[in-house]
Structure formats: structure tokens, C-alpha cells
Amino acid sequence: MSHVISDETHRNLLSRIPHCTGRDIADWLRTVDEGPALSRFEEKVSWLRGEHGLAYGHAKAIVHEYDLRRAARRLL
């Protein structure tokens, strides 16, 4: 299954996550970073859904943002 989403959809999902979950994006990114060493995108999404009860779209947006920021750090 592809994990590609439009930039607009991604931004919209990210903006709603704090309201829906009570936790800000930075907190969720730390959760992914400190979580189990899963290498595949869908494994991380499944872990967030199972461990933290997130909706699929929110979990997918968090992992996508995590991967984007990790890639940006590697470029520095």
C-alpha cells in the first residue's frame, strides 16, 4: 500500500492531530523516535494505531512527517 499523500492533505491532518489527540506534533514525533526500531512505514503506522489508539490517517500523517524531518536532518 502506498503511503503517498498530497501536501495539502498532510498539512490538514497535522493541523487536526493536536485537537483530536490532545498531544502536539512534536510530542508524537518524539513518541515515534523513542518507540520500537521499526523500519517499514506501515509497521510504524500499525504500532501507533495499536499502541496509542490513533486513527489510520493521523498515524500515517505522523509517520510521514517523522520521515520528512528525518530526511531533512540527513541533508544538513
Coordinates of C-alpha atoms in Angstrom, one line a residue, residues 10-11 18 28 30 35 43-46 48 50 52-54 58-59 62-63 69:
H10 CA -0.8 16.1 5.0
R11 CA -1.0 19.6 6.4
P18 CA -3.4 18.1 18.5
W28 CA 4.1 12.4 18.6
R30 CA 9.3 12.0 20.0
G35 CA 9.4 3.8 20.0
E43 CA 4.9 -1.0 10.7
K44 CA 5.2 2.3 12.4
V45 CA 1.7 3.3 11.4
S46 CA 0.4 0.0 12.8
L48 CA 0.9 3.9 16.6
G50 CA -2.3 -0.3 18.2
H52 CA -1.8 4.6 21.1
G53 CA -5.2 4.1 19.5
L54 CA -4.7 6.6 16.7
H58 CA -3.4 10.5 11.9
A59 CA -0.9 7.7 12.4
I62 CA 2.7 11.5 11.9
V63 CA 4.9 8.8 10.4
R69 CA 12.0 15.6 9.1

